[in-house]
């Protein structure tokens, strides 16, 4: 396997794109040797769903598309980023117990930390941002043939 692999897809900022993003990332990870039933695969699918949902719901029509980047660095670190062109960075929203939304970033932070990873946000040249998660790559070497 190469020292660095990457894949990306750009999708319209539409609710239907969330499941497309999740399936895309699952296919990429499977191609890189991560079993579909691995707990890391489940975690990444959920994180991608939350990040893509945020890119669709919280850009208020100011980002017509969002991009999902998946990178595997030195077979040690998996990075997944979702980029949109909206200038507002994500923030934790107050969420009432009865509220159906507002917990996405809390979920993402918790899942990332629980998996031994980290979350970061970086600006883009066009004034938007990329929300990144970085997780340890846990695929045994024998599976990466």
Coordinates of C-alpha atoms in Angstrom, one line a residue:
X1 CA 0.0 0.0 0.0
X2 CA 1.2 3.5 -0.8
X3 CA 2.4 5.9 1.9
X4 CA -0.5 8.2 1.1
X5 CA -3.8 7.5 -0.4
X6 CA -6.7 9.8 -1.0
X7 CA -10.1 10.1 -2.5
X8 CA -12.7 12.8 -2.7
X9 CA -16.2 13.5 -3.9
X10 CA -18.1 16.7 -4.3
X11 CA -21.8 16.6 -3.9
X12 CA -24.7 19.0 -4.0
X13 CA -25.8 20.5 -0.7
X14 CA -29.0 18.5 -0.6
X15 CA -30.2 16.1 2.1
X16 CA -30.1 13.2 -0.4
X17 CA -26.3 13.7 -0.6
X18 CA -25.7 12.7 3.0
X19 CA -26.4 9.1 2.3
X20 CA -24.3 9.3 -0.9
X21 CA -21.4 10.7 1.1
X22 CA -21.7 7.9 3.7
X23 CA -21.8 5.2 1.0
X24 CA -18.8 6.8 -0.8
X25 CA -16.6 6.8 2.3
X26 CA -17.7 3.3 3.2
X27 CA -16.7 2.1 -0.3
X28 CA -13.3 3.9 -0.1
X29 CA -12.5 2.4 3.3
X30 CA -13.5 -1.1 2.2
X31 CA -11.2 -0.7 -0.8
X32 CA -8.4 0.2 1.6
X33 CA -9.0 -3.0 3.6
X34 CA -11.3 -1.9 6.4
X35 CA -14.0 -4.5 6.9
X36 CA -17.5 -3.1 6.6
X37 CA -18.4 -4.6 10.0
X38 CA -15.4 -3.1 11.8
X39 CA -16.3 -0.7 14.6
X40 CA -14.1 2.0 13.0
X41 CA -16.2 1.7 9.8
X42 CA -19.4 2.3 11.8
X43 CA -17.8 5.2 13.6
X44 CA -16.6 6.9 10.4
X45 CA -19.9 6.3 8.6
X46 CA -21.8 8.0 11.5
X47 CA -19.2 10.9 11.6
X48 CA -19.5 11.4 7.9
X49 CA -23.3 11.5 8.2
X50 CA -23.1 14.2 10.8
X51 CA -20.6 16.3 9.0
X52 CA -22.4 16.1 5.7
X53 CA -25.7 16.9 7.4
X54 CA -24.1 20.0 9.0
X55 CA -22.7 21.0 5.6
X56 CA -26.2 20.8 4.1
X57 CA -28.3 22.2 7.0
X58 CA -26.1 24.9 8.4
X59 CA -24.8 26.6 5.3
X60 CA -28.2 28.3 4.7
X61 CA -27.9 27.9 0.9
X62 CA -24.6 29.7 0.8
X63 CA -22.6 26.6 -0.1
X64 CA -24.1 24.9 -3.2
X65 CA -21.8 21.9 -2.8
X66 CA -19.7 20.2 -0.2
X67 CA -16.7 18.0 -0.6
X68 CA -15.7 14.9 1.3
X69 CA -12.0 14.1 1.4
X70 CA -10.6 10.8 2.7
X71 CA -6.9 10.3 3.3
X72 CA -4.9 7.4 4.6
X73 CA -1.4 8.5 5.7
X74 CA 1.4 5.9 6.1
X75 CA -1.2 3.2 7.0
X76 CA -1.3 4.9 10.4
X77 CA -3.8 7.8 10.3
X78 CA -7.2 8.1 8.6
X79 CA -8.3 11.7 7.9
X80 CA -11.8 12.5 6.8
X81 CA -12.8 16.1 6.0
X82 CA -16.0 17.8 4.9
X83 CA -15.5 21.1 3.2
X84 CA -18.2 23.8 2.4
X85 CA -17.9 27.4 1.3
X86 CA -19.9 28.9 4.2
X87 CA -17.8 31.2 6.4
X88 CA -19.3 30.3 9.7
X89 CA -17.4 27.7 11.6
X90 CA -19.2 24.9 13.5
X91 CA -20.1 25.5 17.1
X92 CA -21.9 23.6 19.7
X93 CA -25.6 24.6 19.8
X94 CA -27.7 24.4 22.9
X95 CA -29.9 21.4 22.5
X96 CA -33.0 20.9 24.6
X97 CA -33.8 17.4 25.6
X98 CA -36.8 17.4 23.3
X99 CA -35.0 19.0 20.4
X100 CA -34.3 16.9 17.3
X101 CA -31.1 18.7 16.2
X102 CA -28.1 20.6 17.6
X103 CA -26.1 17.7 18.8
X104 CA -24.1 16.9 15.7
X105 CA -20.8 18.4 16.8
X106 CA -21.1 16.9 20.2
X107 CA -21.6 13.5 18.6
X108 CA -18.7 14.0 16.3
X109 CA -16.3 15.2 19.1
X110 CA -17.3 12.3 21.3
X111 CA -17.0 9.6 18.6
X112 CA -13.6 11.0 17.5
X113 CA -12.2 11.2 21.0
X114 CA -13.6 7.7 21.9
X115 CA -11.7 6.3 18.9
X116 CA -8.5 7.9 20.0
X117 CA -8.6 10.7 17.4
X118 CA -8.9 14.4 17.1
X119 CA -11.2 17.0 15.5
X120 CA -10.0 20.2 13.8
X121 CA -11.3 22.9 11.6
X122 CA -9.3 24.7 9.0
X123 CA -10.1 27.6 6.7
X124 CA -10.3 27.3 2.9
X125 CA -8.9 29.8 0.4
X126 CA -12.5 30.7 -0.6
X127 CA -13.5 31.7 2.9
X128 CA -15.2 28.4 3.8
X129 CA -13.9 25.7 6.1
X130 CA -13.0 22.0 6.3
X131 CA -14.0 20.1 9.4
X132 CA -11.5 17.2 9.8
X133 CA -11.4 14.1 11.9
X134 CA -8.2 12.1 12.3
X135 CA -8.4 8.6 13.6
X136 CA -5.8 5.8 14.1
X137 CA -5.9 3.3 11.2
X138 CA -6.7 0.0 12.8
X139 CA -6.6 -2.4 9.8
X140 CA -4.2 -5.4 10.5
X141 CA -1.4 -5.5 8.0
X142 CA -2.5 -9.0 6.8
X143 CA -5.8 -7.5 5.6
X144 CA -4.1 -4.8 3.5
X145 CA -2.9 -7.2 0.9

